[in-house]
Amino acid sequence: MTSQKIRKAVFPAAGMGTRFLPATKATPKEMLALVDKPLIQYGVEEAVAAGCTEIIIVTGRGKSTMEDHFDRSPELEASLAAKGKTALLDVALSVSKLAKISYVRQPEPLGLGHAVLMAKELVGNEPFAVLLPDDIVDATVPCMKQMVEAFEQTGASILGSEVVEGDAIQNYGCLDCTPDPTNPRLLAVRHMVEKPKPAEAPSQNAIIGRYILTPRIFSLLEQITPGAGGELQLTDGIKALLEFEKVYGFSYEGKRHDAGDKLGFLMATVELGLKHKDLGPKFRTWLKDLPV
Ligand code: G1P
């Protein structure tokens, strides 16, 4: 049991989004609208639902629309108020009130480990969450909330994990782990490897874009050298953390969509569109009549 709270959530959002070109040539991929909200808003809402009050977004060149999105927009608000469109005004205002949001730049795209390291000063000496905005997790209890509860039990770093099929493991961080006897969703991690060749993968347990990390990670991220793909990998920093502390995988309840991928984004659009309270019923009727 730990009494430490997870108050801060880091969102690495400096990547170039090359998997989604040409849509992401001039628009940050985090701002692509999934049904009616930009991708990053799903993650921020999940972090807030998990109890985080401070959001730290790691940005880079060309990402300023994210800052505008979470800021007040006096002209839009005045226009909606003047027209008596109070419901829409509430929608616009609620986005800017979600949390305290800070931004820090990653000057060069050197890798996910380097991106997280950029948040060192803003996080300070406390455990924190990391959410990768591409990974949208549709769950009854928000994924990060489930993980915060597991953190309260263990006080240790926790990595969201799911079992992936076959060669897909080569696209992920991979956990060598055993089930933990205290909690059926926890996996005690022995070792991990970033983007292994399928034949060399120690398991099919992939790391997904949800992490709770202890602050010792920062000094380790300062020491890592380029790994898979020539990048400074977060997985390599966490692997170094294993020498000092316990690290757990966590098989969350819910369905993950890789919305940074064109097909994954399309699938997420359909599934979340069907669940949307206003749009869902009409969308379902329309889909049923499609000649597929
Ligand atoms: C990153 C991490 C990887 C993790 C994945 C989850 O990879 O490096 O360990 O499995 O996110 O989405 P990326 O997708 O940025 O290549």
Short mmCIF file of C-alpha atoms and ligand atoms in Angstrom, two decimals:
data_model
loop_
_atom_site.label_atom_id
_atom_site.label_comp_id
_atom_site.label_asym_id
_atom_site.label_seq_id
_atom_site.Cartn_x
_atom_site.Cartn_y
_atom_site.Cartn_z
CA MET A 1 0.00 0.00 0.00
CA THR A 2 1.21 3.51 -0.76
CA SER A 3 -0.28 6.85 0.12
CA GLN A 4 1.49 8.56 -2.79
CA LYS A 5 -0.93 10.11 -5.25
CA ILE A 6 -0.58 10.23 -9.03
CA ARG A 7 -1.22 13.91 -9.67
CA LYS A 8 0.63 14.51 -12.91
CA ALA A 9 0.26 12.95 -16.35
CA VAL A 10 2.77 13.35 -19.17
CA PHE A 11 1.66 13.22 -22.81
CA PRO A 12 4.47 12.76 -25.33
CA ALA A 13 3.09 14.58 -28.36
CA ALA A 14 6.10 15.75 -30.34
CA GLY A 15 6.15 12.92 -32.91
CA MET A 16 5.78 13.65 -36.60
CA GLY A 17 2.87 11.28 -37.20
CA THR A 18 4.37 9.86 -40.39
CA ARG A 19 2.07 6.80 -40.27
CA PHE A 20 -0.83 9.13 -40.96
CA LEU A 21 0.47 11.20 -43.87
CA PRO A 22 -0.79 13.21 -45.65
CA ALA A 23 -3.38 14.07 -42.92
CA THR A 24 -0.59 14.92 -40.49
CA LYS A 25 1.54 17.04 -42.80
CA ALA A 26 0.37 20.30 -41.23
CA THR A 27 -1.98 19.01 -38.50
CA PRO A 28 -0.66 17.33 -35.35
CA LYS A 29 -1.84 13.72 -35.27
CA GLU A 30 -2.94 14.31 -31.68
CA MET A 31 -5.50 16.78 -33.07
CA LEU A 32 -7.14 14.36 -35.53
CA ALA A 33 -10.81 14.22 -34.57
CA LEU A 34 -12.04 10.80 -33.50
CA VAL A 35 -15.85 11.09 -33.79
CA ASP A 36 -16.09 14.59 -32.24
CA LYS A 37 -12.97 15.07 -30.11
CA PRO A 38 -9.27 15.31 -30.92
CA LEU A 39 -7.30 12.20 -29.97
CA ILE A 40 -5.40 13.93 -27.19
CA GLN A 41 -8.59 15.00 -25.44
CA TYR A 42 -9.54 11.33 -24.89
CA GLY A 43 -6.24 10.79 -23.09
CA VAL A 44 -6.50 13.99 -21.04
CA GLU A 45 -10.04 13.08 -19.96
CA GLU A 46 -8.82 9.61 -18.97
CA ALA A 47 -5.99 11.09 -16.88
CA VAL A 48 -8.39 13.51 -15.19
CA ALA A 49 -10.81 10.64 -14.46
CA ALA A 50 -7.87 8.83 -12.83
CA GLY A 51 -7.37 11.76 -10.45
CA CYS A 52 -4.60 13.67 -12.27
CA THR A 53 -4.87 17.43 -11.93
CA GLU A 54 -1.76 18.49 -13.81
CA ILE A 55 -1.22 17.60 -17.44
CA ILE A 56 2.19 18.01 -19.05
CA ILE A 57 2.24 17.89 -22.83
CA VAL A 58 5.59 17.37 -24.54
CA THR A 59 5.28 19.19 -27.84
CA GLY A 60 7.44 20.11 -30.78
CA ARG A 61 7.34 22.23 -33.91
CA GLY A 62 3.96 22.72 -35.56
CA LYS A 63 1.93 21.59 -32.56
CA SER A 64 0.49 24.91 -31.39
CA THR A 65 -3.14 24.00 -32.20
CA MET A 66 -3.04 21.66 -29.20
CA GLU A 67 -2.35 24.64 -26.93
CA ASP A 68 -5.20 26.59 -28.51
CA HIS A 69 -7.52 23.62 -28.06
CA PHE A 70 -7.07 23.43 -24.29
CA ASP A 71 -7.04 27.21 -23.82
CA ARG A 72 -9.96 29.64 -23.48
CA SER A 73 -11.23 31.00 -26.83
CA PRO A 74 -12.79 34.40 -26.03
CA GLU A 75 -14.06 35.10 -29.57
CA LEU A 76 -15.79 31.74 -29.93
CA GLU A 77 -17.23 32.01 -26.40
CA ALA A 78 -18.53 35.55 -27.02
CA SER A 79 -20.08 34.54 -30.32
CA LEU A 80 -21.83 31.48 -28.84
CA ALA A 81 -23.03 33.52 -25.83
CA ALA A 82 -24.41 36.29 -28.08
CA LYS A 83 -26.38 33.72 -30.09
CA GLY A 84 -27.72 32.03 -26.94
CA LYS A 85 -26.00 28.74 -27.85
CA THR A 86 -25.42 27.81 -24.22
CA ALA A 87 -24.96 24.04 -24.71
CA LEU A 88 -22.16 24.63 -27.23
CA LEU A 89 -20.68 27.32 -25.00
CA ASP A 90 -20.51 24.76 -22.18
CA VAL A 91 -18.74 22.31 -24.51
CA ALA A 92 -16.16 24.94 -25.48
CA LEU A 93 -15.60 26.06 -21.87
CA SER A 94 -15.37 22.55 -20.43
CA VAL A 95 -12.33 21.70 -22.58
CA SER A 96 -10.40 24.65 -21.16
CA LYS A 97 -11.33 23.69 -17.60
CA LEU A 98 -10.26 20.03 -17.76
CA ALA A 99 -7.00 20.45 -15.85
CA LYS A 100 -3.95 22.64 -15.38
CA ILE A 101 -2.00 22.07 -18.58
CA SER A 102 1.70 22.85 -19.07
CA TYR A 103 3.77 22.47 -22.19
CA VAL A 104 7.41 21.62 -22.63
CA ARG A 105 9.21 21.27 -25.94
CA GLN A 106 11.21 18.34 -27.18
CA PRO A 107 13.63 20.16 -29.49
CA GLU A 108 14.50 17.08 -31.58
CA PRO A 109 12.58 13.81 -32.08
CA LEU A 110 15.15 11.60 -30.36
CA GLY A 111 12.70 8.99 -29.08
CA LEU A 112 10.00 8.32 -26.50
CA GLY A 113 12.48 8.02 -23.62
CA HIS A 114 13.89 11.42 -24.47
CA ALA A 115 10.37 12.90 -24.76
CA VAL A 116 9.47 11.72 -21.24
CA LEU A 117 12.79 13.07 -19.93
CA MET A 118 11.76 16.55 -21.15
CA ALA A 119 9.08 16.52 -18.40
CA LYS A 120 11.61 15.94 -15.58
CA GLU A 121 11.50 19.44 -14.09
CA LEU A 122 7.71 19.74 -14.33
CA VAL A 123 7.12 16.33 -12.73
CA GLY A 124 9.71 16.63 -9.96
CA ASN A 125 10.24 13.92 -7.38
CA GLU A 126 6.91 12.07 -7.45
CA PRO A 127 5.38 9.12 -9.29
CA PHE A 128 3.53 10.11 -12.45
CA ALA A 129 1.47 8.79 -15.33
CA VAL A 130 2.43 8.68 -19.00
CA LEU A 131 -0.26 8.36 -21.68
CA LEU A 132 0.53 7.98 -25.38
CA PRO A 133 -2.28 9.83 -27.16
CA ASP A 134 -2.35 7.35 -30.10
CA ASP A 135 -3.59 4.59 -27.85
CA ILE A 136 -7.28 5.05 -27.17
CA VAL A 137 -8.58 2.68 -24.52
CA ASP A 138 -12.32 2.20 -24.41
CA ALA A 139 -13.12 0.83 -20.94
CA THR A 140 -15.88 0.85 -18.35
CA VAL A 141 -13.42 2.09 -15.72
CA PRO A 142 -10.89 4.36 -17.47
CA CYS A 143 -7.65 2.43 -18.04
CA MET A 144 -5.44 4.87 -16.11
CA LYS A 145 -7.88 4.79 -13.18
CA GLN A 146 -7.53 1.00 -13.07
CA MET A 147 -3.75 1.43 -13.09
CA VAL A 148 -3.78 4.07 -10.34
CA GLU A 149 -5.71 1.59 -8.16
CA ALA A 150 -3.04 -1.04 -8.86
CA PHE A 151 -0.35 1.53 -8.02
CA GLU A 152 -2.04 2.21 -4.69
CA GLN A 153 -1.62 -1.49 -3.95
CA THR A 154 2.00 -1.88 -5.12
CA GLY A 155 3.64 1.55 -4.96
CA ALA A 156 5.68 0.41 -7.97
CA SER A 157 5.91 1.34 -11.65
CA ILE A 158 3.14 -0.20 -13.74
CA LEU A 159 2.95 -0.65 -17.51
CA GLY A 160 -0.33 -1.18 -19.34
CA SER A 161 -0.12 -4.48 -21.18
CA GLU A 162 -2.07 -6.65 -23.56
CA VAL A 163 -1.46 -9.93 -25.36
CA VAL A 164 -0.96 -9.41 -29.10
CA GLU A 165 -1.11 -12.03 -31.83
CA GLY A 166 1.88 -13.45 -33.70
CA ASP A 167 4.39 -11.12 -35.34
CA ALA A 168 2.60 -7.98 -34.10
CA ILE A 169 4.83 -8.12 -31.00
CA GLN A 170 7.66 -6.64 -33.11
CA ASN A 171 5.83 -3.29 -33.03
CA TYR A 172 5.80 -3.02 -29.23
CA GLY A 173 7.81 -3.14 -26.07
CA CYS A 174 7.61 -6.77 -24.91
CA LEU A 175 7.47 -8.03 -21.31
CA ASP A 176 9.10 -11.13 -19.93
CA CYS A 177 6.77 -11.58 -16.97
CA THR A 178 4.92 -13.95 -14.65
CA PRO A 179 1.42 -13.56 -13.15
CA ASP A 180 1.49 -11.93 -9.73
CA PRO A 181 -0.28 -14.00 -7.06
CA THR A 182 -1.75 -10.93 -5.30
CA ASN A 183 -3.78 -9.57 -8.22
CA PRO A 184 -4.87 -11.44 -11.37
CA ARG A 185 -4.31 -8.34 -13.51
CA LEU A 186 -0.73 -7.75 -12.35
CA LEU A 187 2.30 -9.26 -14.08
CA ALA A 188 5.66 -9.25 -12.31
CA VAL A 189 8.20 -8.11 -14.91
CA ARG A 190 11.59 -9.87 -15.08
CA HIS A 191 12.90 -8.29 -18.24
CA MET A 192 11.70 -6.34 -21.25
CA VAL A 193 12.75 -5.67 -24.81
CA GLU A 194 11.70 -2.95 -27.24
CA LYS A 195 10.38 -4.10 -30.63
CA PRO A 196 11.88 -7.62 -30.58
CA LYS A 197 12.18 -9.82 -33.64
CA PRO A 198 9.22 -12.22 -33.32
CA ALA A 199 11.51 -15.24 -32.92
CA GLU A 200 13.32 -13.53 -30.04
CA ALA A 201 10.27 -12.13 -28.21
CA PRO A 202 10.14 -13.49 -24.65
CA SER A 203 6.30 -13.41 -24.70
CA GLN A 204 3.29 -12.00 -26.52
CA ASN A 205 2.74 -9.46 -23.68
CA ALA A 206 3.02 -6.04 -25.32
CA ILE A 207 3.41 -2.73 -23.51
CA ILE A 208 0.64 -0.32 -24.47
CA GLY A 209 0.70 3.45 -24.17
CA ARG A 210 -0.17 3.70 -20.47
CA TYR A 211 2.48 3.89 -17.76
CA ILE A 212 2.82 4.82 -14.11
CA LEU A 213 6.47 5.50 -13.35
CA THR A 214 8.45 6.29 -10.24
CA PRO A 215 10.65 9.41 -10.50
CA ARG A 216 13.88 7.38 -10.45
CA ILE A 217 13.15 6.84 -14.16
CA PHE A 218 14.48 10.31 -14.98
CA SER A 219 18.07 9.69 -13.87
CA LEU A 220 18.00 6.42 -15.82
CA LEU A 221 16.63 8.07 -18.95
CA GLU A 222 19.56 10.47 -18.75
CA GLN A 223 21.91 7.52 -19.12
CA ILE A 224 20.32 5.41 -21.86
CA THR A 225 21.91 5.18 -25.28
CA PRO A 226 20.07 4.84 -28.62
CA GLY A 227 18.23 1.51 -28.83
CA ALA A 228 15.67 0.05 -31.26
CA GLY A 229 15.37 2.23 -34.37
CA GLY A 230 18.30 4.36 -33.18
CA GLU A 231 15.99 6.11 -30.69
CA LEU A 232 16.25 6.77 -26.96
CA GLN A 233 13.64 4.26 -25.85
CA LEU A 234 11.44 4.55 -22.76
CA THR A 235 11.49 0.73 -22.55
CA ASP A 236 15.28 0.81 -22.09
CA GLY A 237 14.92 3.30 -19.23
CA ILE A 238 12.31 1.09 -17.53
CA LYS A 239 14.55 -1.94 -18.07
CA ALA A 240 17.27 -0.09 -16.15
CA LEU A 241 14.70 0.72 -13.43
CA LEU A 242 14.20 -3.03 -12.92
CA GLU A 243 17.69 -3.21 -11.42
CA PHE A 244 16.48 -1.04 -8.51
CA GLU A 245 12.72 -1.47 -8.16
CA LYS A 246 9.86 -3.78 -8.93
CA VAL A 247 7.99 -3.11 -12.17
CA TYR A 248 4.62 -4.61 -13.06
CA GLY A 249 2.67 -5.15 -16.23
CA PHE A 250 -1.07 -4.60 -15.92
CA SER A 251 -3.66 -6.34 -18.08
CA TYR A 252 -6.33 -3.71 -18.05
CA GLU A 253 -10.03 -4.25 -18.72
CA GLY A 254 -11.03 -2.56 -21.95
CA LYS A 255 -10.39 -2.41 -25.67
CA ARG A 256 -7.43 -0.53 -27.11
CA HIS A 257 -7.43 1.12 -30.51
CA ASP A 258 -4.21 2.15 -32.21
CA ALA A 259 -5.56 5.44 -33.51
CA GLY A 260 -2.14 6.55 -34.80
CA ASP A 261 -2.60 4.02 -37.60
CA LYS A 262 -5.01 4.70 -40.47
CA LEU A 263 -6.89 1.41 -40.22
CA GLY A 264 -6.90 1.49 -36.42
CA PHE A 265 -8.27 5.02 -36.53
CA LEU A 266 -11.04 3.98 -38.91
CA MET A 267 -11.99 1.05 -36.67
CA ALA A 268 -11.98 3.28 -33.60
CA THR A 269 -14.18 5.79 -35.44
CA VAL A 270 -16.78 3.10 -36.16
CA GLU A 271 -16.74 1.56 -32.67
CA LEU A 272 -16.80 4.84 -30.78
CA GLY A 273 -19.27 6.32 -33.27
CA LEU A 274 -21.67 3.46 -32.53
CA LYS A 275 -21.34 4.17 -28.79
CA HIS A 276 -21.81 7.94 -29.11
CA LYS A 277 -24.95 8.91 -27.25
CA ASP A 278 -26.27 11.37 -29.85
CA LEU A 279 -24.85 9.95 -33.08
CA GLY A 280 -24.82 6.23 -32.28
CA PRO A 281 -28.42 5.21 -33.07
CA LYS A 282 -28.54 6.92 -36.49
CA PHE A 283 -25.04 5.76 -37.34
CA ARG A 284 -26.00 2.15 -36.52
CA THR A 285 -29.06 2.31 -38.77
CA TRP A 286 -27.00 3.78 -41.60
CA LEU A 287 -24.23 1.18 -41.20
CA LYS A 288 -26.73 -1.70 -41.33
CA ASP A 289 -27.97 -0.53 -44.72
CA LEU A 290 -24.49 -0.31 -46.23
CA PRO A 291 -23.94 -2.85 -49.01
CA VAL A 292 -20.85 -4.52 -47.49
C1 G1P B 1 5.87 3.02 -28.08
C2 G1P B 1 6.79 2.28 -27.11
C3 G1P B 1 6.48 0.79 -27.10
C4 G1P B 1 5.01 0.58 -26.81
C5 G1P B 1 4.12 1.39 -27.78
C6 G1P B 1 2.67 1.32 -27.35
O1 G1P B 1 6.21 2.59 -29.38
O2 G1P B 1 8.15 2.50 -27.48
O3 G1P B 1 7.27 0.14 -26.14
O4 G1P B 1 4.73 -0.80 -26.91
O5 G1P B 1 4.51 2.75 -27.82
O6 G1P B 1 1.83 1.97 -28.25
P1 G1P B 1 5.76 3.45 -30.69
O7 G1P B 1 4.35 3.04 -30.98
O8 G1P B 1 5.89 4.89 -30.34
O9 G1P B 1 6.70 3.01 -31.77
#
